[in-house]
Short mmCIF file of C-alpha atoms and ligand atoms in Angstrom, two decimals:
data_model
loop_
_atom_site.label_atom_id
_atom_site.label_comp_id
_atom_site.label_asym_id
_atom_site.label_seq_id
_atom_site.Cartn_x
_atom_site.Cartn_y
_atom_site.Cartn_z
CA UNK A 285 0.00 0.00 0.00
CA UNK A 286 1.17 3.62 -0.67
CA UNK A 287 0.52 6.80 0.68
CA UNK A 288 2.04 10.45 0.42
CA UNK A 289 2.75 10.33 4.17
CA UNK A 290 6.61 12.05 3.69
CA UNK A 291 5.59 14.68 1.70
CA UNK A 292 2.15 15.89 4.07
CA UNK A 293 4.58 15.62 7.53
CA UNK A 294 7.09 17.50 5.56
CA UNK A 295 4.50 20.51 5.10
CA UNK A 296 3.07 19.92 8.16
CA UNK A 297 6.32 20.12 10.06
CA UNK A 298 7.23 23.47 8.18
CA UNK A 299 3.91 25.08 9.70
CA UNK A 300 4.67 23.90 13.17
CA UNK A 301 8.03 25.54 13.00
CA UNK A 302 6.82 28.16 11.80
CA UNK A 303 4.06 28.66 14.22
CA UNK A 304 6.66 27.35 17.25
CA UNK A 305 9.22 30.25 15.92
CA UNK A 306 6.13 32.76 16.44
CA UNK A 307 5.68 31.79 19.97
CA UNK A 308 8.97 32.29 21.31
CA UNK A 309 9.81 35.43 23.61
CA UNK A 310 12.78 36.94 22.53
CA UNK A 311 14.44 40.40 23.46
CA UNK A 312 14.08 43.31 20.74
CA UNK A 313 18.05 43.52 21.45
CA UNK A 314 20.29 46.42 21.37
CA UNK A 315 20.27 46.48 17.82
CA UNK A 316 21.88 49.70 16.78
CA UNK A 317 22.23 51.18 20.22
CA UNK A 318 24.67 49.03 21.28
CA UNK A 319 27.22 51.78 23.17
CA UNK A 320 23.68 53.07 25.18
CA UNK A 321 24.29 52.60 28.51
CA UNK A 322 21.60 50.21 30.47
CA UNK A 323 20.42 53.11 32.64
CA UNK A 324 19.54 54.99 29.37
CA UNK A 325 17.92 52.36 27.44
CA UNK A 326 15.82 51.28 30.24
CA UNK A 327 14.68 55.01 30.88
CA UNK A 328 11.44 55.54 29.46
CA UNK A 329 12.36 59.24 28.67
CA UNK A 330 15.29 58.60 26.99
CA UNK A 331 13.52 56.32 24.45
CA UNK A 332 10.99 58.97 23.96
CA UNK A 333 13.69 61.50 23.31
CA UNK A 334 15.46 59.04 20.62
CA UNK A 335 12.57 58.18 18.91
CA UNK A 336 13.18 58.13 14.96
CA UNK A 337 10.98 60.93 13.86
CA UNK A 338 13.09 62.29 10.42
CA UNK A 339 13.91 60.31 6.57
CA UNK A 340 17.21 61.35 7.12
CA UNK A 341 17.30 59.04 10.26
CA UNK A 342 15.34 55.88 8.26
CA UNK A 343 18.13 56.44 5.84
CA UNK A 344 20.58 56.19 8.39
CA UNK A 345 19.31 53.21 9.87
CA UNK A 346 17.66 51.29 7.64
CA UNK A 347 19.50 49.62 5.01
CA UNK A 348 16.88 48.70 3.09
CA UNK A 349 14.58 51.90 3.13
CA UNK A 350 12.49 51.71 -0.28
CA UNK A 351 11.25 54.48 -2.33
CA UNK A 352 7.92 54.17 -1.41
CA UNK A 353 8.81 54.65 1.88
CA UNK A 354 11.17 57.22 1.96
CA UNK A 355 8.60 59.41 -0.28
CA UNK A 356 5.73 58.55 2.90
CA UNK A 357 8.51 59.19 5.59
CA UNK A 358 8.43 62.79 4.10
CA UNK A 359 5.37 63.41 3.33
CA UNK A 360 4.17 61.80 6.56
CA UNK A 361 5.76 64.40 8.40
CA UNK A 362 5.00 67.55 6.34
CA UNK A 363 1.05 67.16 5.92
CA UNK A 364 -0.12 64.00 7.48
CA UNK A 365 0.33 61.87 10.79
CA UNK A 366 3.58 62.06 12.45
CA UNK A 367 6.03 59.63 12.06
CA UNK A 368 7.64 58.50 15.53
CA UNK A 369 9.11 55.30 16.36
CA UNK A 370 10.96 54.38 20.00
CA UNK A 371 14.53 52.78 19.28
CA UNK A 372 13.03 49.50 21.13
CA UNK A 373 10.33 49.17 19.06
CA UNK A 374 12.60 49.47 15.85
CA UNK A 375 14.42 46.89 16.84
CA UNK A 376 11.50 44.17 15.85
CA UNK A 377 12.27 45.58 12.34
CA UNK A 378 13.39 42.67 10.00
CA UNK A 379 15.35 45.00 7.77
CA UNK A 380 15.58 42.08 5.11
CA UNK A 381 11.65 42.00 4.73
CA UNK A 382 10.04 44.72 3.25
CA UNK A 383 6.49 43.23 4.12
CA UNK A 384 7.85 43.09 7.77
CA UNK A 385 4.59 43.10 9.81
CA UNK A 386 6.56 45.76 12.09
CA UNK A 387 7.56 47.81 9.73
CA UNK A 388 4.32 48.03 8.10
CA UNK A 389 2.87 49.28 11.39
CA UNK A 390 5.05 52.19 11.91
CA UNK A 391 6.46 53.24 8.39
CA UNK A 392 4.97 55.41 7.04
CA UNK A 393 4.19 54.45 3.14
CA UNK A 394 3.76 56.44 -0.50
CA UNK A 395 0.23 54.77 -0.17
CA UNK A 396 -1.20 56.94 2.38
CA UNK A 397 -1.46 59.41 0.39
CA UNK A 398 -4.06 57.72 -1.28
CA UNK A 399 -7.80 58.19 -0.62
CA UNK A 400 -10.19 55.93 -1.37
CA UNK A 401 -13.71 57.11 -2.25
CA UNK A 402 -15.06 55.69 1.57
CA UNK A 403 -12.68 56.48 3.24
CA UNK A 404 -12.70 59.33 5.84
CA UNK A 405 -10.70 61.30 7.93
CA UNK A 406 -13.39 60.43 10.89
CA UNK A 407 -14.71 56.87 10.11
CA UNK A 408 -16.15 55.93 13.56
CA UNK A 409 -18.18 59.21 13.71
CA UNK A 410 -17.08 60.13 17.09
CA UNK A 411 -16.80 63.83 16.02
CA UNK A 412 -20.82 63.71 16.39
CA UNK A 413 -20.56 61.90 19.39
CA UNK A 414 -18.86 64.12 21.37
CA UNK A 415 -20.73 66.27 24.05
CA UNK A 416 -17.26 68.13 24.84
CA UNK A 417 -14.65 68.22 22.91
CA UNK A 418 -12.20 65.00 23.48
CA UNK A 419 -15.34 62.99 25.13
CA UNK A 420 -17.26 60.87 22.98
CA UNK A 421 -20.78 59.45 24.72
CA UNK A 422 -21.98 57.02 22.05
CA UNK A 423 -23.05 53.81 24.86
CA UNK A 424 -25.58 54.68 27.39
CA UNK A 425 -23.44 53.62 30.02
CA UNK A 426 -19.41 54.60 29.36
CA UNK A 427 -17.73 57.35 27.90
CA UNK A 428 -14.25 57.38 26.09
CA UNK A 429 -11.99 59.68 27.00
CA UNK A 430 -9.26 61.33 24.93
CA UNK A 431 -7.07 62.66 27.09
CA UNK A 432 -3.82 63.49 25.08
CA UNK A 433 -2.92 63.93 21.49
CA UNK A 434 0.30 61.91 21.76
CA UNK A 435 1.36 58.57 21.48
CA UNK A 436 4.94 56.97 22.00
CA UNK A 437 4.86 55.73 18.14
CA UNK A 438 2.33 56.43 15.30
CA UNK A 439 0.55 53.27 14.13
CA UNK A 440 0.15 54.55 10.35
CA UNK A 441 -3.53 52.80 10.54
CA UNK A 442 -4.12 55.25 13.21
CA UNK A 443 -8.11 55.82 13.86
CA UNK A 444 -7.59 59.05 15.17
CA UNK A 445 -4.85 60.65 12.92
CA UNK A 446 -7.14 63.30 12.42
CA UNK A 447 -6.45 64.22 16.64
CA UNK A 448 -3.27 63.18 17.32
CA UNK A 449 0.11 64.92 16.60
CA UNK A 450 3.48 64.81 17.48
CA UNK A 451 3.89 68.29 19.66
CA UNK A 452 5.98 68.53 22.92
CA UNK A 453 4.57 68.99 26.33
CA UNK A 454 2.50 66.35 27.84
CA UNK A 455 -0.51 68.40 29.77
CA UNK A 456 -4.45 67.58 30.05
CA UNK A 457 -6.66 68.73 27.29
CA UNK A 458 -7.49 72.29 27.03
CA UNK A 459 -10.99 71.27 27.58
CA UNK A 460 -10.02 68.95 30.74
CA UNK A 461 -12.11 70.51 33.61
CA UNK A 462 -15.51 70.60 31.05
CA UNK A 463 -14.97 66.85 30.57
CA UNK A 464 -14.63 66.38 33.96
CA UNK A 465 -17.66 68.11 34.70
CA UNK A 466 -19.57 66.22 31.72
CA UNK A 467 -18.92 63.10 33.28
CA UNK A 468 -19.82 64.19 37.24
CA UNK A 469 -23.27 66.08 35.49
CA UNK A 470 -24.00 62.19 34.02
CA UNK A 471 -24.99 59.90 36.21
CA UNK A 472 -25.48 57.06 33.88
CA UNK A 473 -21.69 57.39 33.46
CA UNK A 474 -20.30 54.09 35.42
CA UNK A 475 -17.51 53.47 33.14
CA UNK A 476 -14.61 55.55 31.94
CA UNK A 477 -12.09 54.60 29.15
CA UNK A 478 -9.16 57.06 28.68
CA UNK A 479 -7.41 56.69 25.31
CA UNK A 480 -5.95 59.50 23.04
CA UNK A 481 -3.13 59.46 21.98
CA UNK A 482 -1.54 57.69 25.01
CA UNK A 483 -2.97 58.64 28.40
CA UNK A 484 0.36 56.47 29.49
CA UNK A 485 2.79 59.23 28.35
CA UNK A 486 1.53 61.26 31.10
CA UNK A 487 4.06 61.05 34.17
CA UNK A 488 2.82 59.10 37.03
CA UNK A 489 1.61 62.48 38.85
CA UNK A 490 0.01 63.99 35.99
CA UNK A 491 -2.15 60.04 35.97
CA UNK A 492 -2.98 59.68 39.30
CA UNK A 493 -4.48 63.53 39.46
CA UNK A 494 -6.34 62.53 36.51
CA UNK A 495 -7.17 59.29 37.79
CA UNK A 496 -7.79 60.46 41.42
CA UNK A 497 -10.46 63.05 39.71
CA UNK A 498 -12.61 60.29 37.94
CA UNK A 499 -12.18 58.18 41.34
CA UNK A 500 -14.07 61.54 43.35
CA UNK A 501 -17.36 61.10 41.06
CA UNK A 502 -19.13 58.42 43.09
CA UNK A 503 -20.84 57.44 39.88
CA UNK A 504 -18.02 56.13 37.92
CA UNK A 505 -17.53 52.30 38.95
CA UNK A 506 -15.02 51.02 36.47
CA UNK A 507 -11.63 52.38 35.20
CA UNK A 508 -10.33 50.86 32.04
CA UNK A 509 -7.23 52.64 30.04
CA UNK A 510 -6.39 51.95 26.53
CA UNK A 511 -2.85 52.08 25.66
CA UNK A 512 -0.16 50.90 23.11
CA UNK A 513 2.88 51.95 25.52
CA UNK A 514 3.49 48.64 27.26
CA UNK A 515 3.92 46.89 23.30
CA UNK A 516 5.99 50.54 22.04
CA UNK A 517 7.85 51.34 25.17
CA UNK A 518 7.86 48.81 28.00
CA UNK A 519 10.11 50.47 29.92
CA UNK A 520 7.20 52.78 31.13
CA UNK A 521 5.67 50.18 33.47
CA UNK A 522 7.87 51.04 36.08
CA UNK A 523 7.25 49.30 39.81
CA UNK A 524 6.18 52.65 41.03
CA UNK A 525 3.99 53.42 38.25
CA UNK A 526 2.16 49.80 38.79
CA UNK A 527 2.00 50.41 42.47
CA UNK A 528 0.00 54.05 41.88
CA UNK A 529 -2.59 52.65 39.40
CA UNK A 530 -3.30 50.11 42.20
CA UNK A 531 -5.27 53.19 44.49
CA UNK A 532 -7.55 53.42 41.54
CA UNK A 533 -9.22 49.37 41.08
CA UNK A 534 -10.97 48.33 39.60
CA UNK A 535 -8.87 49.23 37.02
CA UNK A 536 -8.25 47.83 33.49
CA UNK A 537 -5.69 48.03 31.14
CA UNK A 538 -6.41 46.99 27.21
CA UNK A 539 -3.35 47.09 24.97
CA UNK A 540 -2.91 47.17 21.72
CA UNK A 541 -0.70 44.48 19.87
CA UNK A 542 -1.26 42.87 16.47
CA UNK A 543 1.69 40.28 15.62
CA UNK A 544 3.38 37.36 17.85
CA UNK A 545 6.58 39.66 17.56
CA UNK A 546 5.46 42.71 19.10
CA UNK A 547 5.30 39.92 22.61
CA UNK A 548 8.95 40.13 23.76
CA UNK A 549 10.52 38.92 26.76
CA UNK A 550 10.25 43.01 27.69
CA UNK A 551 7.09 43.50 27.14
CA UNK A 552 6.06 39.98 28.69
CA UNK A 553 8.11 41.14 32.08
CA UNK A 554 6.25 45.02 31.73
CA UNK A 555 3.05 42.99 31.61
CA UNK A 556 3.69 40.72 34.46
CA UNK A 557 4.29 44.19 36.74
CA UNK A 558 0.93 45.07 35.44
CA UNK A 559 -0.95 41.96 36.31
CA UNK A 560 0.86 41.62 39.70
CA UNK A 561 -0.90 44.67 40.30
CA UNK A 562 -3.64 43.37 40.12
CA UNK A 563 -4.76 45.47 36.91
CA UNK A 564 -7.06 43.34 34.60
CA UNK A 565 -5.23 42.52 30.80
CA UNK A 566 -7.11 42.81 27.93
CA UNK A 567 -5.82 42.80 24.21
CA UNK A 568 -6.58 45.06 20.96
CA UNK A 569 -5.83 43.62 17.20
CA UNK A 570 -6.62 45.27 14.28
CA UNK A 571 -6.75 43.21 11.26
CA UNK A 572 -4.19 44.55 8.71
CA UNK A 573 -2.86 43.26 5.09
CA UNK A 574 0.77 41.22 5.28
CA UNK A 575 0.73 41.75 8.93
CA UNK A 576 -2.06 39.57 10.58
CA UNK A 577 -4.46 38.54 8.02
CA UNK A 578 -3.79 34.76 8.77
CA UNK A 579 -4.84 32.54 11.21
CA UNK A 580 -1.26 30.67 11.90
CA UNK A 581 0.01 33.93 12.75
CA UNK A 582 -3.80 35.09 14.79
CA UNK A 583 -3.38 31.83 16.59
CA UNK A 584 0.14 32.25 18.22
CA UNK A 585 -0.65 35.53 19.20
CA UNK A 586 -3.37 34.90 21.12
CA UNK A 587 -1.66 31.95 22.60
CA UNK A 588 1.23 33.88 23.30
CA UNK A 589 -1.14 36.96 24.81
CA UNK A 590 -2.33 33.98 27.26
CA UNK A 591 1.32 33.59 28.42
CA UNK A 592 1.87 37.39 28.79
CA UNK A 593 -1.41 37.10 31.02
CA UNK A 594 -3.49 39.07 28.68
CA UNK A 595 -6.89 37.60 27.39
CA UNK A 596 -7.35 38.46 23.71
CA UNK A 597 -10.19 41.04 23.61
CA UNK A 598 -11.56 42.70 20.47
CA UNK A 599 -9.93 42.40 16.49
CA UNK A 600 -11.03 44.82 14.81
CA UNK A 601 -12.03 44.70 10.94
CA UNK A 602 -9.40 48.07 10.01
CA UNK A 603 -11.38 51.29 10.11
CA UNK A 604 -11.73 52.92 6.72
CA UNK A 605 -9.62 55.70 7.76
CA UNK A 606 -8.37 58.00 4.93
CA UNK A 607 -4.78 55.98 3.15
CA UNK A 608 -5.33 52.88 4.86
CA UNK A 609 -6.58 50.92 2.03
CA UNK A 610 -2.78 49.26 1.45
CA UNK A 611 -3.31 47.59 5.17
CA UNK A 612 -7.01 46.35 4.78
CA UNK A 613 -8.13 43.33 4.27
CA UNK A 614 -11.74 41.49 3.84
CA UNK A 615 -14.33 40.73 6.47
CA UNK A 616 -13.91 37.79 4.93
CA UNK A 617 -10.76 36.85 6.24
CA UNK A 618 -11.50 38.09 10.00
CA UNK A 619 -14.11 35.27 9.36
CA UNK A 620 -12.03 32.78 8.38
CA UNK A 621 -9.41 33.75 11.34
CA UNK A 622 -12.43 33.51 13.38
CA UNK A 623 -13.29 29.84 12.33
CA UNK A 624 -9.68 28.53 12.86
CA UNK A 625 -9.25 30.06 16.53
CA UNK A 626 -12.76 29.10 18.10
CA UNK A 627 -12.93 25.59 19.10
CA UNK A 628 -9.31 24.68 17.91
CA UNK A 629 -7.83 26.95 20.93
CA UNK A 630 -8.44 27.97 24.54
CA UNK A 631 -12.20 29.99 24.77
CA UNK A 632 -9.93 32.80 27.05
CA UNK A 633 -7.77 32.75 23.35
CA UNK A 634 -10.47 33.68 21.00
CA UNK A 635 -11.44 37.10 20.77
CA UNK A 636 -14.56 39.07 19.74
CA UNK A 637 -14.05 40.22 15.72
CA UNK A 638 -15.93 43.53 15.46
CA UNK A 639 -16.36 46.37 12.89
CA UNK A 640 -17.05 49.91 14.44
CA UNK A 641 -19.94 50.71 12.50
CA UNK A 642 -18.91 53.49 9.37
CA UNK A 643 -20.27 56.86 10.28
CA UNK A 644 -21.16 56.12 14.59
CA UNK A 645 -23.01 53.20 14.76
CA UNK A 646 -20.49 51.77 17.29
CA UNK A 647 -19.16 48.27 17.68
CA UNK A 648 -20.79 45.71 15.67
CA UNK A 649 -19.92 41.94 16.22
CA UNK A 650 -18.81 39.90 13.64
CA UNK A 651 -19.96 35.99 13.52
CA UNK A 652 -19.33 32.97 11.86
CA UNK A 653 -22.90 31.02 11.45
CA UNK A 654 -23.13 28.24 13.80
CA UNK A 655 -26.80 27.74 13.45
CA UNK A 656 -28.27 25.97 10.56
CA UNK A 657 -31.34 25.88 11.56
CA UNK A 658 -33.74 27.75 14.05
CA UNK A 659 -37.57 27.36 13.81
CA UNK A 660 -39.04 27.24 17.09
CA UNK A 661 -39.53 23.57 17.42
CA UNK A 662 -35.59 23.05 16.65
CA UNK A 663 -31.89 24.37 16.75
CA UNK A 664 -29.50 22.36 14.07
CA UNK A 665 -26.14 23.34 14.98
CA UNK A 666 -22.41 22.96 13.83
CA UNK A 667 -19.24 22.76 15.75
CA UNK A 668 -15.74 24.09 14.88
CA UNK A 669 -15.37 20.33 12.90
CA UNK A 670 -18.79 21.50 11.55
CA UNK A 671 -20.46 18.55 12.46
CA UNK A 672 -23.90 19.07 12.86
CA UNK A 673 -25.93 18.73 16.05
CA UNK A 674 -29.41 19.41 17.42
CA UNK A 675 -31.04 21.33 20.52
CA UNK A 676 -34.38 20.29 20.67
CA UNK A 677 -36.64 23.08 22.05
CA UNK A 678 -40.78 22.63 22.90
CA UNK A 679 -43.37 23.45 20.71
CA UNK A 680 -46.94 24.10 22.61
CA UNK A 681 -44.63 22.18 25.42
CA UNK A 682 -44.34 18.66 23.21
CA UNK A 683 -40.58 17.93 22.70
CA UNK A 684 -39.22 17.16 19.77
CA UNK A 685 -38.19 13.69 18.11
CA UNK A 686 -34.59 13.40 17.17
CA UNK A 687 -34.17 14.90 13.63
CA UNK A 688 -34.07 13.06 10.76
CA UNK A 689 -30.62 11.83 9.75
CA UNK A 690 -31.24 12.60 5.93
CA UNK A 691 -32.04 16.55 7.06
CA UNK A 692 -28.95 16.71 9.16
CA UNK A 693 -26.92 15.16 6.23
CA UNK A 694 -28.55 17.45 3.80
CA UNK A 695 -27.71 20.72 6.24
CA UNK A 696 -24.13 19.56 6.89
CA UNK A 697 -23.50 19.63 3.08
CA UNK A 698 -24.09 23.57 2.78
C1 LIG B 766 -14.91 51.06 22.03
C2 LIG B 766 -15.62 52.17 22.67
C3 LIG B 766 -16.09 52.06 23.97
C4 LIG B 766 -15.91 50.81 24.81
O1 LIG B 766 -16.63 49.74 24.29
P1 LIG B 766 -16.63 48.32 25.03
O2 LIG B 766 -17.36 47.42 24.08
O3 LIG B 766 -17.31 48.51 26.33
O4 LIG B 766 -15.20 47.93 25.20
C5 LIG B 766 -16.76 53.13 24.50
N1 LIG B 766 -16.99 54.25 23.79
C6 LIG B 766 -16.55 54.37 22.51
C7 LIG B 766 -16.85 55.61 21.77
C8 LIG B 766 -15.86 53.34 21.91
O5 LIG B 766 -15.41 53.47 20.66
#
């Protein structure tokens, strides 16, 4: 008897390495800051101050800078969102792949310049959500909270590129003591969520006043902060920053990381400071083009999120945000990513897939069909194997007999 055992183990063996190769935690390195001393590189300032904001820096460090690139580096900076990258993060930079999923995040690209005819410079319509300026009230129950304009490094798929910039000085919104007093004149308010920018670039005073204000309105129950700085510049989550956020619980923390990469042995330390805290992990994916779009790579990242203590929260389907089209990809696919985590990998693994709604309508979750069949006298189900199955609900109170095999055959083929 043959059989083209060899040849299948061969391909399946170059998946698991592959996927094994994503999980590992490894240290972004020195990379070209090599003569830094320790004290500097670990200093969250000093990474701030050396980010790589200029071309004439990409040119400097990156071998293998292409055109397209170079022309978005400058343009980027004269009329569009900032480019700013910390030297840690640049480091994850495979400077012999141009589709590097890091690099795609944070360089900019000749294609952002490019509009296409629905995309907008405000896709989640929070504009005409927003009470006070930097507040958006779109849920009955929890407003966001933009509470700086800055963040530590410019995703280029940025949501809010129309808010954030790239000037110095790190203070509260001009509008700061109106949102404050939106929030204590709202009642219904029991959950805050402070985003931006990066409410984590404030220093730990500037947070706790801020957080220490929120904490005053006896209304607001839950604290949750959105940040990317723990995945762009670890070496914020100091111990004495994770033992001020502890005055505040309950307190949650969602951070923002799309690719197995991004989870280094720093981060996965500046994470474990966070959790011993005691502050809740959540996790933030957006679905983007060469950088996530497949489940091999979904699947060790949410794996490796579980190891980081972080439980994989929302992916997002990429907002249509003016020049993003060269990093979108199809519902479609979020689908399909969808189908390969659920069942085949820890439930605390599998994330909710969502598109914010075009134009305000707010989150809107995404499905794969698991019911076949729902009629009031029956359920006909599938599992991740899609194998069919039935629930059998009453009818005038008479259950139902089993299904008929040739009906469940029939509904399996579909
Ligand atoms: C995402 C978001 C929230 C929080 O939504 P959850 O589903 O509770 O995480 C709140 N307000 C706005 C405007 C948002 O975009």
């Amino acid at each position: 008897m043959h059989f083209d055992a060899p040849s299948f183990a061969e391909g399946n063996s170059d998946s698991t390495a592959q996927f094994n190769g994503l999980k590992q935690f490894k240290t972004a390195g020195r990379g070209f800051w090599g003569n830094v001393s320790d004290k500097d590189w670990n200093d969250w300032k000093w990474q701030l101050k050396h980010r790589i904001t200029t071309v004439e820096q990409l040119e400097k460090l990156m071998p293998t800078l292409t055109p397209e690139e170079r022309a978005g580096a400058v343009l980027a900076n004269a009329n569009k969102l900032a480019m700013a990258v910390t030297p840690y993060f640049f480091n994850l930079i495979d400077m012999a792949d141009e589709n590097c999923p890091i690099r795609r995040q944070v360089i900019p690209r000749i294609e952002e310049t490019t509009t296409a005819k629905w995309e907008m410079s405000d896709p989640c319509g929070e504009d005409s959500h927003s009470p006070v300026p930097g507040l958006v009230h779109r849920y009955p129950d929890r407003v966001l909270f933009l509470v700086t304009d800055r963040c530590a490094a410019y995703c280029r798929y940025c949501t809010r590129s129309r808010l954030v910039s790239n000037a110095s000085g790190y203070d509260f919104h001009p509008e700061f003591d109106r949102q404050i007093a939106y929030i204590a004149e709202h009642p219904e308010i029991r959950d805050v969520l402070l985003s931006g920018g990066d409410p984590l670039l404030f220093s730990d005073d500037k947070l706790e006043q801020l957080l220490a204000r929120l904490r005053a309105i006896p209304h607001v129950e839950f604290l949750r902060i959105g940040t990317r700085i723990p995945v762009f510049l670890p070496q914020r989550i100091t111990p004495e920053f994770c033992a001020m956020l502890k005055k505040f619980h309950p307190l949650f923390i969602s951070i923002h990381s799309n690719h197995p990469r991004e989870l280094t042995t720093e981060v996965r330390e500046a994470l474990g400071r966070l959790a011993d805290a005691g502050v809740p992990l959540g996790n933030q994916s957006v679905m983007l083009k060469h950088v996530n779009d497949d489940v091999t790579v979904m699947k060790a990242h949410v794996q490796k999120l579980l190891m980081c203590r972080v439980r994989p929260y929302y992916i997002y389907q990429c907002d249509l945000i003016a020049g993003s089209s060269h990093l979108r990809t199809t519902v479609q696919k979020g689908l399909e990513i969808m189908e390969g985590l659920r069942g085949h990998t820890t439930g605390y693994a599998v994330p909710q897939f969502v598109i914010d709604a075009p134009g305000g309508g707010g989150k809107v979750p995404i499905n794969p069909d698991y019911i076949k069949q729902l009629n009031g006298k029956r359920v006909i189900i599938r599992n991740f194997e899609n194998k069919i199955f039935e629930y059998p609900e009453k009818e005038d109170g008479t259950p139902v007999v089993a299904p008929h095999a040739s009906e469940l055959e029939w509904l399996g083929k579909d």
